[in-house]
Short mmCIF file of C-alpha atoms in Angstrom, two decimals:
data_model
loop_
_atom_site.label_atom_id
_atom_site.label_comp_id
_atom_site.label_asym_id
_atom_site.label_seq_id
_atom_site.Cartn_x
_atom_site.Cartn_y
_atom_site.Cartn_z
CA MET A 20 40.77 -200.75 36.35
CA ASP A 21 39.22 -202.52 33.57
CA GLU A 22 39.94 -202.54 30.22
CA LEU A 23 37.63 -201.00 27.90
CA THR A 24 36.61 -203.55 25.25
CA GLU A 25 36.44 -200.68 22.43
CA LYS A 26 37.54 -201.97 19.08
CA SER A 27 38.46 -198.71 17.74
CA ILE A 28 39.68 -195.69 19.93
CA PHE A 29 40.73 -193.14 17.47
CA GLY A 30 38.88 -194.32 14.19
CA VAL A 31 42.30 -194.35 12.62
CA GLU A 32 42.75 -197.79 11.70
CA LYS A 33 46.80 -198.18 12.14
CA LEU A 34 46.92 -196.24 15.27
CA ASP A 35 44.41 -198.35 16.50
CA ASN A 36 46.05 -201.56 15.79
CA LEU A 37 49.47 -200.18 17.10
CA THR A 38 47.65 -199.15 20.46
CA LEU A 39 45.72 -202.81 20.39
CA GLY A 40 42.70 -200.88 19.94
CA LYS A 41 42.05 -200.09 23.53
CA VAL A 42 42.54 -197.39 26.18
CA LEU A 43 41.93 -197.69 29.96
CA PRO A 44 38.38 -196.05 31.22
CA GLY A 45 39.96 -193.14 33.20
CA SER A 46 42.90 -192.54 30.75
CA MET A 47 44.40 -189.49 29.98
CA GLY A 48 46.79 -188.80 26.62
CA LEU A 49 48.56 -185.95 25.71
CA PHE A 50 49.22 -185.01 22.03
CA TYR A 51 52.10 -182.50 21.30
CA GLY A 52 53.58 -180.86 18.70
CA PRO A 53 53.57 -177.62 16.40
CA SER A 54 50.53 -176.68 14.80
CA GLY A 55 49.10 -178.38 11.13
CA THR A 56 50.56 -181.51 12.26
CA GLY A 57 47.42 -183.61 12.86
CA LYS A 58 46.99 -183.25 16.65
CA SER A 59 43.40 -182.05 16.66
CA SER A 60 42.23 -184.16 13.68
CA ILE A 61 43.40 -187.26 15.45
CA GLY A 62 41.46 -185.71 18.42
CA TYR A 63 38.18 -185.25 16.66
CA HIS A 64 38.65 -188.57 15.30
CA PHE A 65 38.80 -190.01 19.06
CA ILE A 66 35.65 -187.89 19.69
CA PHE A 67 33.62 -188.94 16.59
CA GLU A 68 34.41 -192.71 17.16
CA GLY A 69 33.46 -192.17 20.67
CA VAL A 70 29.80 -190.47 19.85
CA GLY A 71 29.48 -192.95 16.94
CA SER A 72 29.58 -195.57 19.64
CA GLY A 73 27.23 -194.31 21.94
CA GLN A 74 29.57 -192.33 24.47
CA ASN A 75 28.45 -188.73 24.76
CA SER A 76 31.71 -186.56 24.08
CA ILE A 77 32.78 -183.07 25.01
CA ILE A 78 35.31 -180.95 23.12
CA ILE A 79 36.86 -177.76 25.32
CA THR A 80 38.15 -175.54 22.70
CA ASN A 81 39.23 -171.67 22.53
CA GLU A 82 36.88 -171.45 19.51
CA PRO A 83 33.48 -170.23 19.53
CA ALA A 84 30.85 -173.00 18.73
CA LYS A 85 30.04 -171.99 15.65
CA GLY A 86 33.41 -171.63 14.49
CA MET A 87 34.11 -175.24 15.95
CA ILE A 88 31.30 -176.59 13.84
CA GLY A 89 32.34 -175.16 11.01
CA LYS A 90 35.73 -176.63 11.33
CA LEU A 91 34.34 -180.28 12.41
CA SER A 92 31.93 -180.33 9.18
CA ASN A 93 35.38 -180.41 7.12
CA PHE A 94 35.52 -184.07 8.36
CA LYS A 95 33.49 -186.70 6.54
CA HIS A 96 32.90 -188.46 9.89
CA PHE A 97 31.18 -185.58 11.73
CA LYS A 98 27.53 -185.33 12.01
CA GLU A 99 26.24 -181.86 12.99
CA GLN A 100 22.94 -183.74 14.61
CA TRP A 101 25.33 -184.77 17.16
CA VAL A 102 25.76 -181.56 18.42
CA GLU A 103 22.32 -180.66 17.86
CA GLU A 104 20.98 -183.56 19.86
CA GLY A 105 23.43 -183.15 22.66
CA TYR A 106 25.72 -186.33 22.12
CA MET A 107 28.56 -183.80 21.56
CA SER A 108 29.20 -180.94 23.25
CA LEU A 109 31.43 -178.03 22.06
CA PHE A 110 32.56 -175.78 25.23
CA PRO A 111 34.69 -172.71 24.29
CA ILE A 112 36.85 -172.18 27.41
CA GLN A 113 35.72 -168.69 27.46
CA ASP A 114 32.34 -169.56 28.35
CA LEU A 115 33.60 -171.70 31.31
CA MET A 116 35.93 -168.78 32.37
CA GLY A 117 32.17 -166.88 32.28
CA LEU A 118 30.94 -169.37 34.41
CA VAL A 119 33.65 -168.79 36.85
CA GLY A 120 33.11 -165.13 36.87
CA VAL A 121 36.13 -163.79 36.09
CA ARG A 122 38.33 -162.76 32.74
CA PHE A 123 40.95 -165.34 31.40
CA GLU A 124 43.95 -162.79 32.15
CA GLU A 125 42.76 -162.20 35.42
CA ALA A 126 42.01 -165.34 36.77
CA GLY A 127 43.85 -166.72 39.88
CA GLY A 128 44.37 -169.72 41.81
CA SER A 129 41.13 -169.89 43.32
CA ASP A 130 39.57 -169.24 40.15
CA ILE A 131 41.10 -172.23 38.80
CA ASP A 132 39.84 -174.36 41.59
CA LEU A 133 36.27 -173.40 40.77
CA LEU A 134 37.04 -173.85 36.96
CA PHE A 135 38.08 -177.27 38.11
CA ARG A 136 34.67 -177.86 39.78
CA ILE A 137 32.58 -176.70 36.60
CA LEU A 138 34.60 -178.69 34.47
CA VAL A 139 33.92 -181.88 36.75
CA ARG A 140 30.18 -181.12 37.13
CA SER A 141 30.02 -180.24 33.27
CA ILE A 142 31.49 -183.52 32.36
CA GLU A 143 29.40 -185.29 35.13
CA ASP A 144 25.95 -183.98 34.20
CA LEU A 145 26.38 -184.37 30.28
CA GLU A 146 27.54 -187.87 31.05
CA VAL A 147 30.49 -187.81 29.06
CA LYS A 148 32.79 -190.58 28.45
CA ARG A 149 35.13 -188.97 26.01
CA VAL A 150 36.60 -185.28 26.52
CA VAL A 151 39.38 -183.78 24.31
CA ILE A 152 40.91 -180.31 25.50
CA ASP A 153 42.22 -178.70 22.16
CA PRO A 154 44.34 -176.47 22.41
CA GLY A 155 45.30 -177.13 26.02
CA ASN A 156 47.41 -174.13 26.03
CA PRO A 157 45.34 -171.57 27.63
CA LEU A 158 44.79 -173.90 30.44
CA VAL A 159 48.50 -174.52 31.14
CA THR A 160 49.25 -170.81 31.05
CA LEU A 161 46.68 -170.34 33.47
CA LEU A 162 47.78 -173.20 35.67
CA GLU A 163 51.29 -171.78 35.58
CA ARG A 164 50.08 -168.64 36.79
CA GLY A 165 48.06 -169.98 39.50
CA ASN A 166 50.92 -172.31 40.57
CA ARG A 167 48.35 -175.46 40.59
CA VAL A 168 51.03 -178.22 40.00
CA PHE A 169 48.25 -180.92 40.91
CA PHE A 170 45.54 -180.12 38.41
CA PHE A 171 46.05 -182.98 36.40
CA GLN A 172 46.58 -185.49 39.15
CA ARG A 173 43.40 -184.24 40.46
CA LEU A 174 41.71 -184.72 37.11
CA LYS A 175 43.05 -188.06 36.61
CA GLU A 176 41.39 -189.23 39.74
CA GLU A 177 38.21 -187.72 38.59
CA LEU A 178 38.34 -189.07 35.43
CA VAL A 179 39.02 -192.81 36.88
CA ARG A 180 36.11 -192.52 39.27
CA ARG A 181 34.01 -191.88 36.31
CA GLY A 182 35.72 -194.08 33.69
CA ILE A 183 36.20 -190.92 31.33
CA SER A 184 38.84 -190.79 28.70
CA LEU A 185 40.79 -187.55 27.97
CA VAL A 186 42.81 -186.26 25.23
CA PHE A 187 44.98 -183.17 26.27
CA ILE A 188 46.21 -181.38 23.30
CA VAL A 189 49.34 -178.97 23.45
CA ASP A 190 50.57 -176.94 20.69
CA THR A 191 54.20 -176.44 20.94
CA SER A 192 57.34 -176.45 18.82
CA THR A 193 59.47 -177.66 21.69
CA PRO A 194 59.27 -181.28 23.35
CA LEU A 195 57.68 -181.24 26.61
CA ASP A 196 60.58 -182.93 28.48
CA ASP A 197 59.82 -183.42 32.23
CA GLY A 198 60.68 -180.33 34.05
CA ILE A 199 59.61 -177.91 31.20
CA SER A 200 56.61 -177.03 32.73
CA LYS A 201 55.70 -177.74 36.38
CA VAL A 202 51.95 -178.35 35.77
CA ILE A 203 52.19 -180.40 32.78
CA ALA A 204 54.46 -183.23 31.65
CA PRO A 205 54.62 -186.43 30.14
CA TYR A 206 55.05 -188.57 33.30
CA MET A 207 51.22 -187.64 34.29
CA PHE A 208 49.74 -189.16 31.43
CA ASP A 209 48.81 -192.49 30.39
CA TYR A 210 49.78 -192.26 26.97
CA VAL A 211 51.81 -189.58 24.77
CA LEU A 212 51.80 -188.94 21.32
CA ARG A 213 54.29 -186.54 19.44
CA PHE A 214 53.41 -185.03 16.17
CA ASN A 215 55.83 -183.17 14.45
CA ARG A 216 56.67 -181.92 10.40
CA GLU A 217 59.85 -182.90 8.88
CA LYS A 218 61.34 -182.54 5.47
CA ASP A 219 62.74 -184.85 3.49
CA HIS A 220 64.56 -183.69 0.39
CA SER A 221 61.53 -181.73 -0.92
CA ILE A 222 59.13 -183.72 0.60
CA SER A 223 57.17 -182.58 3.81
CA MET A 224 55.61 -185.16 5.86
CA ASN A 225 53.64 -185.25 9.40
CA ILE A 226 55.18 -187.50 11.54
CA LEU A 227 53.47 -189.10 14.51
CA THR A 228 55.68 -191.01 17.16
CA ILE A 229 54.24 -192.78 19.84
CA GLU A 230 56.49 -192.05 23.08
CA LYS A 231 54.67 -193.64 25.68
CA TRP A 232 51.76 -196.03 25.60
CA GLY A 233 50.06 -197.85 28.83
CA GLY A 234 52.59 -196.83 31.46
CA THR A 235 55.48 -197.86 29.32
CA ASN A 236 57.69 -196.41 26.50
CA HIS A 237 56.65 -197.44 22.97
CA PRO A 238 59.32 -198.85 20.54
CA PRO A 239 60.30 -195.67 18.93
CA ASN A 240 58.89 -195.92 15.91
CA ASP A 241 57.53 -193.16 13.70
CA TYR A 242 54.53 -192.81 11.37
CA VAL A 243 53.84 -190.68 8.71
CA LEU A 244 50.38 -189.16 8.42
CA ASP A 245 48.34 -188.11 5.59
CA ILE A 246 45.28 -186.04 7.04
CA SER A 247 42.30 -185.20 4.72
CA GLY A 248 38.41 -184.71 5.39
CA ASP A 249 38.12 -188.36 4.48
CA GLY A 250 39.95 -189.41 7.41
CA VAL A 251 43.55 -190.06 8.60
CA MET A 252 46.05 -192.84 7.09
CA MET A 253 49.17 -193.81 8.52
CA ALA A 254 52.28 -195.52 7.12
CA PRO A 255 55.43 -196.84 8.93
CA ARG A 256 58.09 -193.94 8.40
CA ILE A 257 60.73 -195.40 6.00
CA ARG A 258 63.86 -194.54 7.98
CA ARG A 259 66.67 -192.78 6.03
CA LEU A 260 69.39 -195.60 6.80
CA GLU A 261 72.97 -194.90 6.15
CA GLU A 262 74.24 -196.80 3.52
CA GLY A 263 76.77 -199.36 4.72
CA MET B 6 54.83 -211.02 -25.20
CA PRO B 7 53.93 -214.63 -26.33
CA GLY B 8 51.51 -216.00 -23.53
CA LYS B 9 53.58 -218.82 -22.79
CA ASP B 10 56.45 -216.80 -21.48
CA LEU B 11 54.30 -215.56 -18.54
CA ASP B 12 53.47 -219.07 -17.77
CA PRO B 13 55.89 -219.00 -15.02
CA ILE B 14 54.56 -216.06 -13.41
CA LYS B 15 51.28 -217.07 -13.92
CA LYS B 16 52.02 -220.29 -12.29
CA ALA B 17 53.55 -218.75 -8.94
CA LEU B 18 50.39 -216.54 -8.84
CA LYS B 19 48.11 -219.21 -8.70
CA ASP B 20 48.82 -219.81 -4.90
CA PRO B 21 46.97 -216.92 -2.71
CA GLY B 22 49.69 -214.51 -1.19
CA SER B 23 52.44 -215.65 -3.42
CA GLN B 24 55.20 -213.04 -4.71
CA VAL B 25 57.20 -212.97 -7.86
CA PHE B 26 59.97 -210.96 -8.75
CA VAL B 27 60.39 -210.37 -12.40
CA ARG B 28 63.37 -209.38 -14.33
CA ALA B 29 62.97 -208.28 -18.03
CA SER B 30 64.39 -205.94 -20.32
CA GLY B 31 63.76 -204.06 -23.76
CA GLY B 32 60.60 -204.82 -25.69
CA GLY B 33 59.36 -207.62 -23.67
CA TYR B 34 59.34 -205.40 -20.40
CA ILE B 35 55.95 -203.34 -21.38
CA LYS B 36 54.76 -206.62 -23.22
CA ALA B 37 55.47 -208.41 -19.94
CA ILE B 38 53.36 -205.96 -17.49
CA SER B 39 50.52 -205.80 -20.36
CA GLY B 40 50.15 -209.18 -20.83
CA LEU B 41 49.91 -210.15 -17.24
CA VAL B 42 47.51 -207.03 -16.33
CA ASP B 43 45.44 -208.39 -19.08
CA ASP B 44 45.73 -211.85 -17.87
CA LEU B 45 44.86 -211.13 -14.40
CA CYS B 46 42.10 -208.57 -14.96
CA GLY B 47 40.61 -209.70 -18.12
CA LYS B 48 40.97 -213.15 -18.12
CA GLY B 49 41.11 -213.64 -14.67
CA GLY B 50 38.34 -211.36 -13.51
CA ARG B 51 40.82 -210.02 -10.48
CA ARG B 52 41.23 -206.61 -9.14
CA GLY B 53 44.42 -205.21 -8.25
CA ILE B 54 46.74 -202.33 -7.81
CA LEU B 55 49.55 -201.18 -10.28
CA ILE B 56 52.20 -198.69 -9.11
CA SER B 57 53.69 -197.11 -11.81
CA THR B 58 57.12 -195.03 -11.46
CA GLN B 59 57.78 -194.77 -14.87
CA TRP B 60 55.02 -194.39 -17.43
CA SER B 61 52.67 -191.81 -17.52
CA ALA B 62 48.91 -191.99 -17.16
CA ASN B 63 48.44 -191.69 -20.72
CA ALA B 64 51.24 -193.83 -21.43
CA ILE B 65 49.90 -196.81 -19.22
CA SER B 66 45.97 -196.04 -20.47
CA ARG B 67 47.59 -196.70 -24.19
CA ARG B 68 50.20 -199.53 -23.42
CA LEU B 69 48.12 -201.60 -21.23
CA ALA B 70 44.81 -200.55 -23.16
CA ILE B 71 43.10 -199.98 -19.79
CA THR B 72 39.77 -199.02 -21.41
CA LYS B 73 39.36 -202.49 -22.65
CA LEU B 74 39.78 -204.17 -19.22
CA PRO B 75 36.80 -204.67 -17.45
CA LYS B 76 35.81 -201.32 -15.12
CA ASN B 77 37.33 -200.99 -11.63
CA SER B 78 39.49 -203.85 -12.19
CA LEU B 79 42.70 -201.93 -11.83
CA ARG B 80 43.83 -198.91 -9.82
CA VAL B 81 46.93 -197.12 -10.63
CA VAL B 82 49.33 -195.30 -8.28
CA ASP B 83 50.85 -193.02 -10.74
CA THR B 84 53.98 -190.95 -9.67
CA VAL B 85 54.93 -189.85 -12.68
CA SER B 86 52.36 -187.84 -14.76
CA LEU B 87 52.35 -184.91 -12.33
CA THR B 88 55.77 -184.42 -12.55
CA MET B 89 55.23 -184.13 -16.47
CA GLY B 90 53.10 -181.11 -15.56
CA SER B 91 49.86 -182.82 -16.63
CA GLY B 92 46.80 -181.27 -15.20
CA LEU B 93 45.17 -184.18 -14.01
CA GLU B 94 42.72 -185.18 -11.29
CA ASN B 95 42.59 -188.29 -9.33
CA ASN B 96 39.95 -190.66 -10.82
CA GLU B 97 38.30 -194.11 -10.60
CA VAL B 98 41.74 -195.51 -12.05
CA PHE B 99 44.37 -193.22 -11.17
CA ARG B 100 45.81 -191.78 -8.14
CA PHE B 101 48.31 -189.20 -8.67
CA LEU B 102 51.35 -188.72 -6.61
CA PRO B 103 54.33 -186.11 -6.89
CA THR B 104 57.53 -187.37 -8.00
CA PRO B 105 59.58 -188.50 -6.30
CA ALA B 106 56.71 -189.88 -4.25
CA SER B 107 57.53 -190.42 -0.69
CA LEU B 108 57.80 -194.01 -0.36
CA GLU B 109 55.03 -193.55 2.75
CA SER B 110 52.91 -191.72 0.32
CA ILE B 111 52.82 -194.92 -1.61
CA LEU B 112 52.08 -197.25 1.06
CA MET B 113 49.13 -194.97 2.27
CA GLU B 114 47.67 -194.89 -1.20
CA VAL B 115 47.92 -198.48 -1.57
CA GLU B 116 46.15 -198.87 1.74
CA ARG B 117 43.37 -196.26 0.84
CA ILE B 118 42.79 -198.32 -2.28
CA ILE B 119 42.90 -201.73 -0.47
CA GLY B 120 40.46 -199.98 2.28
CA SER B 121 38.11 -198.38 -0.21
CA LYS B 122 37.66 -202.07 -1.87
CA LYS B 123 37.57 -204.12 0.83
CA GLY B 124 38.26 -207.37 0.25
CA GLU B 125 38.24 -207.04 -3.45
CA ILE B 126 42.06 -206.35 -4.39
CA SER B 127 43.93 -209.44 -4.77
CA PHE B 128 46.90 -208.10 -6.43
CA LEU B 129 49.59 -205.65 -6.48
CA ILE B 130 52.11 -204.95 -9.47
CA VAL B 131 55.16 -202.73 -8.91
CA ASP B 132 56.83 -201.16 -12.03
CA SER B 133 59.18 -200.93 -11.34
CA LEU B 134 62.29 -201.48 -8.86
CA SER B 135 65.03 -199.96 -11.13
CA TYR B 136 63.08 -196.72 -11.47
CA LEU B 137 62.37 -196.37 -7.60
CA SER B 138 66.30 -197.20 -7.18
CA LYS B 139 67.12 -193.87 -8.90
CA TYR B 140 65.59 -191.71 -6.15
CA TYR B 141 66.17 -194.48 -3.05
CA SER B 142 68.80 -195.87 -1.48
CA LYS B 143 69.10 -199.53 -0.86
CA GLY B 144 68.13 -199.52 2.90
CA GLN B 145 65.00 -197.32 2.44
CA LEU B 146 63.68 -199.70 -0.48
CA SER B 147 64.55 -202.44 1.72
CA GLU B 148 62.33 -201.14 4.41
CA PHE B 149 59.60 -200.14 1.90
CA PHE B 150 59.40 -203.69 0.55
CA GLN B 151 59.83 -205.15 3.75
CA PHE B 152 56.16 -203.45 4.77
CA LEU B 153 54.57 -203.73 1.52
CA LEU B 154 55.26 -207.44 1.34
CA ASN B 155 54.35 -208.21 4.74
CA ARG B 156 51.27 -206.26 4.21
CA MET B 157 50.26 -207.92 1.10
CA VAL B 158 50.61 -211.19 2.94
CA GLU B 159 48.26 -210.22 5.57
CA ASP B 160 45.57 -210.27 3.12
CA GLU B 161 47.24 -212.82 0.96
CA MET B 162 47.52 -210.75 -2.04
CA ASN B 163 49.75 -211.52 -4.96
CA VAL B 164 52.83 -209.25 -5.42
CA ILE B 165 54.56 -208.97 -8.81
CA ILE B 166 57.94 -206.72 -8.61
CA PHE B 167 59.27 -205.91 -12.16
CA ASP B 168 62.89 -205.18 -12.24
CA GLN B 169 64.34 -203.85 -15.68
CA MET B 170 67.64 -205.95 -16.15
CA ALA B 171 70.83 -204.48 -16.03
CA GLN B 172 74.13 -206.09 -16.76
CA THR B 173 74.81 -206.77 -13.01
CA HIS B 174 71.88 -207.01 -10.36
CA SER B 175 71.65 -204.20 -7.96
CA PRO B 176 72.08 -205.06 -4.18
CA ILE B 177 67.98 -204.77 -3.62
CA SER B 178 67.41 -206.48 -6.77
CA GLN B 179 69.30 -209.57 -5.11
CA GLU B 180 68.07 -208.73 -1.59
CA LEU B 181 64.23 -209.02 -3.18
CA SER B 182 64.79 -212.12 -5.52
CA SER B 183 66.06 -213.87 -2.52
CA ILE B 184 63.06 -213.13 -0.24
CA MET B 185 60.62 -213.28 -2.82
CA ASP B 186 58.51 -216.69 -3.30
CA ARG B 187 59.87 -217.20 -6.94
CA THR B 188 62.32 -215.09 -9.45
CA VAL B 189 61.40 -215.34 -13.20
CA ASP B 190 63.95 -213.98 -15.64
CA LEU B 191 62.01 -213.58 -18.74
CA GLU B 192 64.98 -213.33 -20.71
CA LYS B 193 66.15 -216.65 -19.89
CA GLU B 194 62.43 -218.04 -19.88
CA GLY B 195 62.40 -216.62 -23.60
CA LYS B 196 65.38 -218.59 -24.91
CA LYS B 197 64.27 -221.85 -23.32
#
């Protein structure tokens, strides 16, 4: 696998610097944490950077496209013309299920296999290089129900073959340790970012932890995130050291 | 503040990226800051950031005569005014943070200003260590300044940290004095 020579991956300067400004084509990243902690914002910036550098990109979401455009419009870096001109695609997961021809609640194992093929085919047809699935929770539920434990391994193979980078976002309040879910676990991903909200005295902060990067455990440093429509700022977390 | 007393600071700031720790007290303290800002922004034509942890926007405006400084020469990160209930909005000069501002939010605000004025910011003044010490432990401040000083060195920006002198120097005051390029004790300089 060749290294992608992009300088900006997430469009968040500090994060790009920390991750050496590169990801591998075919890489699969996991963002997880409670809602409102910055997962989607960084995921969207990942897409914005891709489209901005000429890579077709897609967001698979559980929101209707119109609602998503409204949401994305809050970000300074988003341009609606990307969607209009087809550089950025928004796929509501319900629409994908519509193509499968079954309601989400009723989908079983063979429906998931068909969904997988439709997903891969769509990505191929649109010549997409970056994919964000946000939130990935419905898909996880579906995979668990259908007992599709190798979905992500199969997806990874497809991504590598086509040089596509994917970010999978899971909304959760509990850490995703190996074994919590049989269909999704950190070891399946090339990099893992954990998002959290912490209170220190009266100050509430969004905290980002790079748990895994490039197959190795990242030094366990935390970073504070400040998210606004203008972009995402990061600063190293000042540790609350015990006074000796 | 007689300009001569600022000479050791000015001399130390001639080297890009140099860092000066300034101890001052009483009336000489605010005069030193206003004299320094006037010298750097006014005479020196430089652009910089002031982190204010003890003076409100109105007090700073008056004491530093901000309206007389060249436009856009000074950006102030103000962690005081919001706490006083002032209904203030961020503007060309002031960025307001609540108190106690998290140290990370100060780092991010500094980073935001540096990013918005690419290559233009050449100095940072912290006013003051003594006020930050009221809210944060030595360990926290040590880590905060380690990040801040390293970041400023990356872009060769001058850093001036003010400390209001007490009878004895706090451990963090001693630490910063030992790691920064130069320590200037304005009271001693005045007696020379």
